[in-house]
Coordinates of C-alpha atoms in Angstrom, one line a residue:
M19 CA 50.5 40.8 -53.2
K20 CA 51.2 37.2 -53.0
Q21 CA 52.9 37.7 -49.6
D22 CA 49.8 39.5 -48.2
K23 CA 47.6 36.7 -49.5
A24 CA 49.8 34.1 -47.9
E25 CA 49.7 36.0 -44.6
K26 CA 45.9 36.2 -44.7
I27 CA 45.8 32.5 -45.4
I28 CA 48.1 31.8 -42.4
Q29 CA 46.0 34.1 -40.1
K30 CA 42.8 32.4 -41.2
A31 CA 44.4 29.0 -40.6
E32 CA 45.5 30.2 -37.1
K33 CA 42.0 31.4 -36.3
K34 CA 40.6 28.0 -37.4
A35 CA 43.2 26.2 -35.3
A36 CA 42.4 28.4 -32.3
K37 CA 38.7 27.8 -32.8
A38 CA 39.2 24.1 -33.0
A39 CA 41.3 24.1 -29.9
K40 CA 38.5 26.0 -28.1
Q41 CA 36.0 23.4 -29.3
V42 CA 38.2 20.6 -28.1
E43 CA 38.6 22.3 -24.7
L44 CA 34.8 22.8 -24.5
A45 CA 34.2 19.2 -25.5
G46 CA 36.6 18.1 -22.8
K47 CA 34.8 20.2 -20.1
K48 CA 31.5 18.8 -21.2
A49 CA 32.8 15.2 -21.0
E50 CA 34.3 15.9 -17.6
A51 CA 31.0 17.4 -16.4
A52 CA 29.0 14.4 -17.8
K53 CA 31.4 12.0 -16.1
Q54 CA 31.0 13.8 -12.7
R55 CA 27.2 13.7 -13.1
Q56 CA 27.3 10.0 -13.8
M57 CA 29.6 9.4 -10.8
A58 CA 27.3 11.5 -8.6
Q59 CA 24.2 9.6 -9.8
A60 CA 26.0 6.3 -9.2
E61 CA 27.0 7.3 -5.7
K62 CA 23.5 8.5 -5.0
R63 CA 22.0 5.1 -6.2
A64 CA 24.6 3.2 -4.1
A65 CA 23.9 5.3 -1.0
K66 CA 20.1 4.7 -1.5
A67 CA 20.6 1.0 -1.9
A68 CA 22.9 0.9 1.1
D69 CA 20.4 2.8 3.2
A70 CA 17.5 0.5 2.1
A71 CA 19.6 -2.5 3.0
T72 CA 20.5 -1.0 6.4
K73 CA 16.9 -0.3 7.2
K74 CA 15.9 -3.8 6.1
A75 CA 18.6 -5.4 8.3
A76 CA 17.5 -3.2 11.2
A77 CA 13.9 -4.2 10.8
K78 CA 14.8 -7.9 10.7
T79 CA 17.1 -7.5 13.8
K80 CA 14.3 -5.8 15.7
K81 CA 11.8 -8.5 14.7
A82 CA 14.2 -11.3 15.8
E83 CA 14.8 -9.5 19.1
A84 CA 11.1 -9.3 19.7
I85 CA 10.6 -13.0 18.9
A86 CA 13.4 -14.0 21.1
K87 CA 12.1 -11.8 24.0
K88 CA 8.6 -13.3 23.5
A89 CA 10.0 -16.9 23.5
Q90 CA 12.0 -16.2 26.7
A91 CA 9.0 -14.8 28.5
A92 CA 6.9 -17.8 27.4
A93 CA 9.6 -20.2 28.5
K94 CA 9.8 -18.5 31.9
R95 CA 6.0 -18.7 32.4
A96 CA 6.1 -22.4 31.4
E97 CA 8.9 -23.1 33.9
E98 CA 6.9 -21.3 36.7
K99 CA 3.8 -23.3 35.8
K100 CA 5.8 -26.5 35.8
L101 CA 7.3 -25.8 39.3
K102 CA 3.8 -24.9 40.7
A103 CA 2.4 -28.2 39.3
L104 CA 5.3 -30.2 40.9
A105 CA 4.7 -28.4 44.2
K106 CA 1.0 -29.3 44.2
V107 CA 1.7 -32.9 43.4
A108 CA 4.3 -33.1 46.1
E109 CA 2.0 -31.5 48.6
K110 CA -0.8 -33.9 47.8
A111 CA 1.5 -36.8 48.1
V112 CA 2.7 -35.7 51.5
K113 CA -0.9 -35.2 52.7
T114 CA -1.9 -38.7 51.4
G115 CA 1.1 -40.2 53.2
E116 CA 0.2 -38.6 56.5
A117 CA -3.4 -39.9 56.2
V118 CA -2.1 -43.4 55.8
D119 CA 0.3 -43.0 58.7
G120 CA -2.5 -41.7 61.0
G121 CA -4.8 -44.7 60.4
E122 CA -5.0 -48.1 62.0
A123 CA -4.0 -50.1 58.9
A124 CA -1.5 -52.9 59.1
P125 CA 2.2 -52.0 58.9
E126 CA 2.6 -53.9 55.7
K127 CA -0.1 -51.9 54.0
K128 CA 1.4 -48.6 55.2
K129 CA 4.8 -49.4 53.8
G130 CA 3.3 -50.5 50.5
K131 CA 1.4 -47.3 50.1
K132 CA 4.5 -45.2 51.0
K133 CA 6.5 -47.1 48.4
L134 CA 3.8 -46.6 45.9
L135 CA 3.7 -42.8 46.6
L136 CA 7.4 -42.5 46.3
L137 CA 7.3 -44.2 42.9
L138 CA 4.3 -42.1 41.7
I139 CA 5.9 -38.7 42.6
P140 CA 8.7 -38.8 40.0
V141 CA 6.4 -40.4 37.4
L142 CA 3.8 -37.7 37.9
A143 CA 6.4 -35.0 37.8
A144 CA 7.8 -36.3 34.6
V145 CA 4.3 -36.6 33.0
I146 CA 3.4 -33.1 34.2
G147 CA 6.7 -31.6 33.0
G148 CA 6.3 -33.2 29.6
A149 CA 2.7 -31.9 29.3
V150 CA 3.9 -28.4 30.2
W151 CA 6.6 -28.4 27.6
F152 CA 4.2 -29.9 25.0
F153 CA 1.8 -27.1 25.9
F154 CA 4.5 -24.6 25.4
L155 CA 5.7 -26.0 22.1
R156 CA 2.1 -26.1 20.7
G157 CA 1.7 -22.3 21.4
G158 CA 0.1 -22.5 24.8
G159 CA -3.2 -21.0 26.0
E160 CA -4.0 -17.7 27.4
E161 CA -0.7 -17.4 29.4
A162 CA 1.4 -18.1 26.3
E163 CA -0.6 -15.5 24.3
T164 CA -0.1 -12.8 26.9
Q165 CA 1.5 -9.7 25.2
E166 CA 3.7 -7.0 26.5
P167 CA 2.8 -3.4 25.4
I168 CA 5.3 -1.6 23.2
P169 CA 6.3 2.1 23.2
I170 CA 3.8 4.3 21.3
P171 CA 5.1 4.3 17.7
M172 CA 5.6 7.6 15.9
E173 CA 5.9 5.8 12.5
Y174 CA 4.8 2.5 11.0
L175 CA 7.1 0.6 8.7
L176 CA 5.4 -1.1 5.8
N177 CA 7.7 -2.8 3.3
E178 CA 10.6 -0.6 4.3
T179 CA 8.4 2.5 3.9
P180 CA 7.8 4.8 6.9
I181 CA 4.2 5.9 7.4
T182 CA 3.0 8.4 10.0
A183 CA 1.4 6.6 12.9
L184 CA -1.7 7.5 14.9
P185 CA -0.9 10.8 16.8
V186 CA -1.3 9.2 20.3
T187 CA 0.2 10.4 23.6
G188 CA -0.3 9.7 27.3
E189 CA 1.0 7.1 29.8
E190 CA -2.5 5.6 30.2
V191 CA -2.5 4.5 26.5
L192 CA -1.3 0.9 25.9
V193 CA -0.1 -0.2 22.4
Y194 CA 0.3 -3.8 21.4
Q195 CA 1.8 -5.1 18.2
E196 CA 1.4 -8.5 16.6
E197 CA 1.9 -10.2 13.2
I198 CA -1.0 -11.9 11.3
P199 CA 0.5 -14.4 8.9
P200 CA -1.4 -15.2 5.7
E201 CA -3.9 -18.0 5.9
P202 CA -2.9 -21.2 4.0
P203 CA -5.2 -22.3 1.1
A204 CA -8.2 -24.4 2.1
E205 CA -6.9 -27.3 0.0
E206 CA -3.6 -27.5 1.9
L207 CA -5.5 -27.6 5.2
E208 CA -7.7 -30.5 4.0
D209 CA -4.7 -32.5 2.7
A210 CA -2.4 -31.9 5.7
G211 CA -1.7 -35.0 7.8
E212 CA -4.0 -37.3 5.7
K213 CA -2.7 -40.2 3.6
K214 CA -4.5 -40.8 0.3
D215 CA -6.1 -44.2 -0.4
G216 CA -3.6 -46.7 -1.7
E217 CA -0.6 -44.7 -0.6
T218 CA 2.3 -46.8 0.6
E219 CA 4.8 -46.0 3.3
E220 CA 7.4 -45.1 0.7
D221 CA 4.9 -42.7 -0.9
G222 CA 4.3 -41.2 2.5
E223 CA 8.0 -40.7 3.0
N224 CA 8.3 -39.0 -0.4
S225 CA 5.4 -36.8 0.4
E226 CA 6.9 -35.8 3.8
E227 CA 10.2 -34.9 1.9
A228 CA 8.1 -32.8 -0.5
E229 CA 6.4 -31.1 2.4
D230 CA 9.7 -30.4 4.1
A231 CA 11.0 -28.8 0.9
A232 CA 7.9 -26.8 0.6
E233 CA 8.3 -25.5 4.1
T234 CA 11.7 -24.2 3.3
E235 CA 10.2 -22.0 0.6
E236 CA 8.9 -18.6 1.4
A237 CA 5.2 -18.7 2.3
P238 CA 2.9 -16.9 -0.2
G239 CA 1.1 -13.7 0.8
F240 CA 2.0 -10.8 3.1
T241 CA 2.3 -10.9 6.8
R242 CA 0.0 -8.2 8.1
I243 CA 1.0 -6.1 11.1
L244 CA -1.6 -5.2 13.7
Y245 CA -1.3 -2.3 16.1
R246 CA -3.9 -2.3 18.9
Y247 CA -4.5 0.8 21.1
E248 CA -6.2 0.6 24.5
G249 CA -7.2 3.3 27.0
L250 CA -8.1 6.1 24.5
Q251 CA -10.3 8.9 25.6
N252 CA -11.9 9.6 22.2
P253 CA -11.0 7.1 19.5
V254 CA -13.7 8.3 17.1
S255 CA -12.2 11.8 16.9
L256 CA -8.7 10.3 16.7
I257 CA -9.6 8.1 13.8
S258 CA -11.5 10.8 12.0
A259 CA -8.6 13.3 12.2
Y260 CA -6.1 10.6 11.2
A261 CA -8.1 9.6 8.2
A262 CA -8.4 13.3 7.1
L263 CA -4.6 13.7 7.5
M264 CA -3.7 10.6 5.6
T265 CA -6.0 11.4 2.7
T266 CA -4.3 14.8 2.0
E267 CA -2.4 15.2 -1.2
D268 CA 1.0 15.0 0.6
A269 CA 0.1 11.6 2.3
G270 CA -1.5 10.2 -0.9
F271 CA -4.0 7.8 0.7
S272 CA -7.6 7.5 -0.4
V273 CA -10.7 6.0 1.3
V274 CA -11.4 2.7 -0.6
D275 CA -13.7 -0.3 -0.4
E276 CA -12.7 -3.9 -0.2
T277 CA -11.9 -4.0 -4.0
L278 CA -9.5 -0.9 -3.7
L279 CA -12.0 1.3 -5.5
R280 CA -11.9 4.9 -4.3
I281 CA -15.0 6.0 -2.5
D282 CA -16.2 9.1 -0.6
P283 CA -15.1 9.3 3.1
P284 CA -17.7 8.6 5.7
A285 CA -20.0 11.6 6.3
E286 CA -20.1 10.7 10.0
Y287 CA -18.0 8.4 12.2
G288 CA -20.2 6.3 14.6
E289 CA -19.3 4.9 18.0
R290 CA -17.8 1.8 16.3
G291 CA -16.8 0.9 12.7
S292 CA -13.9 0.6 10.3
V293 CA -12.5 2.5 7.3
Q294 CA -9.8 1.4 4.9
L295 CA -7.2 3.8 3.5
A296 CA -4.9 2.8 0.6
R297 CA -2.4 4.2 -1.9
N298 CA -0.4 3.0 -4.8
A299 CA 3.3 2.9 -3.7
P300 CA 5.8 4.2 -6.3
T301 CA 8.6 1.9 -7.5
A302 CA 12.2 3.0 -6.7
E303 CA 15.1 3.1 -9.2
D304 CA 16.5 -0.1 -7.7
G305 CA 13.2 -1.9 -8.3
T306 CA 12.1 -1.9 -4.7
G307 CA 8.7 -0.6 -3.6
G308 CA 5.6 -0.7 -5.7
G309 CA 2.3 -2.4 -4.9
V310 CA -0.5 -1.1 -2.7
Q311 CA -0.1 0.1 0.9
S312 CA -3.2 -0.3 3.0
L313 CA -4.3 0.9 6.5
L314 CA -7.4 -0.7 8.0
L315 CA -8.7 1.5 10.8
S316 CA -11.2 0.0 13.3
W317 CA -12.5 1.5 16.5
E318 CA -14.9 0.6 19.3
G319 CA -15.4 1.8 22.9
T320 CA -12.0 3.1 24.2
G321 CA -9.8 1.2 21.8
C322 CA -8.9 1.1 18.1
S323 CA -6.6 -0.8 15.8
V324 CA -4.5 -0.2 12.7
T325 CA -3.8 -3.1 10.4
L326 CA -0.9 -2.6 7.9
D327 CA -1.3 -4.7 4.7
M328 CA -0.2 -4.9 1.1
P329 CA -3.1 -6.4 -0.8
E330 CA -2.9 -7.3 -4.5
G331 CA -4.3 -5.0 -7.2
R332 CA -4.3 -1.3 -7.7
V333 CA -6.1 1.7 -6.1
R334 CA -8.4 3.0 -8.9
D335 CA -11.2 5.5 -9.5
P336 CA -14.7 4.2 -10.2
K337 CA -16.0 4.2 -13.7
P338 CA -17.7 7.4 -14.7
E339 CA -21.4 7.4 -14.6
A340 CA -23.3 7.3 -17.9
P341 CA -24.0 10.8 -19.1
A342 CA -27.5 12.2 -18.7
P343 CA -29.6 12.3 -21.9
S344 CA -28.3 15.3 -23.8
A345 CA -30.4 17.9 -25.6
P346 CA -31.5 17.1 -29.1
S347 CA -28.4 17.3 -31.4
R348 CA -28.3 20.1 -33.9
G349 CA -26.7 19.9 -37.3
L350 CA -25.9 22.0 -40.3
S351 CA -29.6 22.4 -41.2
D352 CA -30.1 24.2 -37.8
L353 CA -27.1 26.4 -38.4
E354 CA -28.3 27.3 -41.9
A355 CA -31.7 28.3 -40.5
I356 CA -30.4 30.4 -37.7
H357 CA -30.5 34.2 -37.9
P358 CA -27.1 35.7 -38.8
S359 CA -27.2 38.1 -35.8
K360 CA -27.0 35.0 -33.5
L361 CA -23.6 34.3 -35.1
G362 CA -22.5 37.9 -35.0
L363 CA -22.9 38.2 -38.8
P364 CA -24.7 40.9 -40.8
G365 CA -27.7 40.1 -42.9
E366 CA -31.2 38.8 -42.5
T367 CA -30.7 35.1 -43.6
M368 CA -27.9 32.6 -43.9
E369 CA -28.6 32.2 -47.6
S370 CA -25.9 34.8 -48.4
Y371 CA -23.3 32.6 -46.6
R372 CA -21.6 29.3 -47.4
L373 CA -21.2 26.7 -44.6
I374 CA -18.3 24.3 -45.0
P375 CA -17.7 21.6 -42.3
Q376 CA -14.1 20.6 -41.6
E377 CA -12.8 17.0 -41.4
G378 CA -12.0 15.6 -38.0
S379 CA -13.3 16.7 -34.6
V380 CA -12.2 18.6 -31.5
R381 CA -13.2 18.3 -27.9
I382 CA -14.7 21.3 -26.0
A383 CA -15.9 21.1 -22.4
G384 CA -15.7 17.3 -22.7
S385 CA -17.9 17.0 -25.8
V386 CA -16.9 16.1 -29.3
C387 CA -17.5 19.0 -31.7
M388 CA -17.5 19.5 -35.4
R389 CA -15.9 22.7 -36.9
V390 CA -17.8 24.7 -39.5
N391 CA -16.2 27.6 -41.4
V392 CA -18.6 30.2 -42.7
Y393 CA -17.7 32.2 -45.9
S394 CA -19.5 35.1 -47.6
K395 CA -20.5 34.7 -51.2
N396 CA -17.4 36.6 -52.4
G397 CA -15.2 34.0 -50.6
Q398 CA -14.3 36.1 -47.5
H399 CA -13.9 34.1 -44.3
A400 CA -16.7 35.3 -42.0
G401 CA -16.1 33.1 -38.9
S402 CA -15.5 29.6 -37.5
Y403 CA -18.1 27.8 -35.3
F404 CA -18.4 24.5 -33.5
L405 CA -21.4 22.2 -33.2
S406 CA -21.1 19.9 -30.2
S407 CA -22.6 16.4 -29.8
D408 CA -24.7 17.6 -26.9
G409 CA -26.4 20.3 -29.0
K410 CA -24.3 23.4 -28.0
L411 CA -23.0 26.1 -30.3
Y412 CA -19.6 27.8 -30.0
Q413 CA -17.8 30.6 -31.9
L414 CA -14.0 30.8 -32.3
D415 CA -12.5 34.1 -31.1
E416 CA -9.4 34.1 -33.2
A417 CA -7.9 37.1 -31.5
A418 CA -8.0 35.5 -28.1
N419 CA -7.6 31.9 -29.4
A420 CA -10.6 30.8 -27.4
V421 CA -14.2 29.7 -27.9
V422 CA -17.4 31.4 -26.7
E423 CA -20.7 29.6 -26.3
L424 CA -23.6 31.1 -28.3
S425 CA -27.3 30.8 -27.8
W426 CA -29.5 29.1 -30.4
E427 CA -32.6 31.1 -29.3

């Protein structure tokens, strides 16, 4: 007997050991699976961050190339203008010299005029050349502002986020892109270049150093991006269809006013006008993104424009309108005076029932309601009803776990 008991104890211990080993094995598998999931998530985050960095670097490279190309074109135009100016001055000098030679003036005067012309030519060339380069450095006029069209974009890039562009095709359509830097505050414009009363030269030097340090800091605000389209056949229909596409649930944009308040889309698009679309951008796991993405659509004649911006604030719904005056509220006294048949109860009067209101409230169809339990005189539960703040009466259908509206009349 003792031997059998010992064997049973041993078998039981072996089973426990086997069960424990199984649990250890299972725990090891779970730990390994958790480790693999963590590694996969880490790799995914790293890949996403690398992808974002690559896109950002590509965008900066593209922007730098465009600026360099624009600068080269401007320099070329300035050089051509400089050569033309020099040629005109030289031609004028030659003509003036011929007129002097052909006259009857004294030889001394002719030689003096020729020497004067020879001296004036390089001086005028230097002055004109300096003026041309000063004109170029200051930004130039119409020639310096001449833009080259870009390929029709299929997507816009706003803060590293791709956005579907206007669906435009055709060789006759020209697209131009430019950046609109944020305007400096009015106070900075008034103070720029002016020395305050009583300011010494040393103070001026210190202020210049402070201005240089301020220039190295990143300018506040967001640099908007403008896409201008020319040569369109029907920009009104194009803008209308694009606005409808971007305000779908998948795109997530809404028609907003200047305060980013959601408004109804235009009932009709005229021959000229503008409409603003905006959405709240989600924030990524690495902290990038967020803010508001805005598209300002403007159109007139055969052209239109799309301005990409990130204004401050949030896209939001308007405040709900004040509810219309509700029907006169009804209380327990009205429920006590109602005919029992209106509540689905037998009898001729409610005097044979007890009405007991419950603490708290519930909301039905947007209205706050008070629950009232009705009992017969022998204590049997006869039904549950709800009195709403807007004067409506509901009955609880316990079988369907739903409420049914009843009529007072």
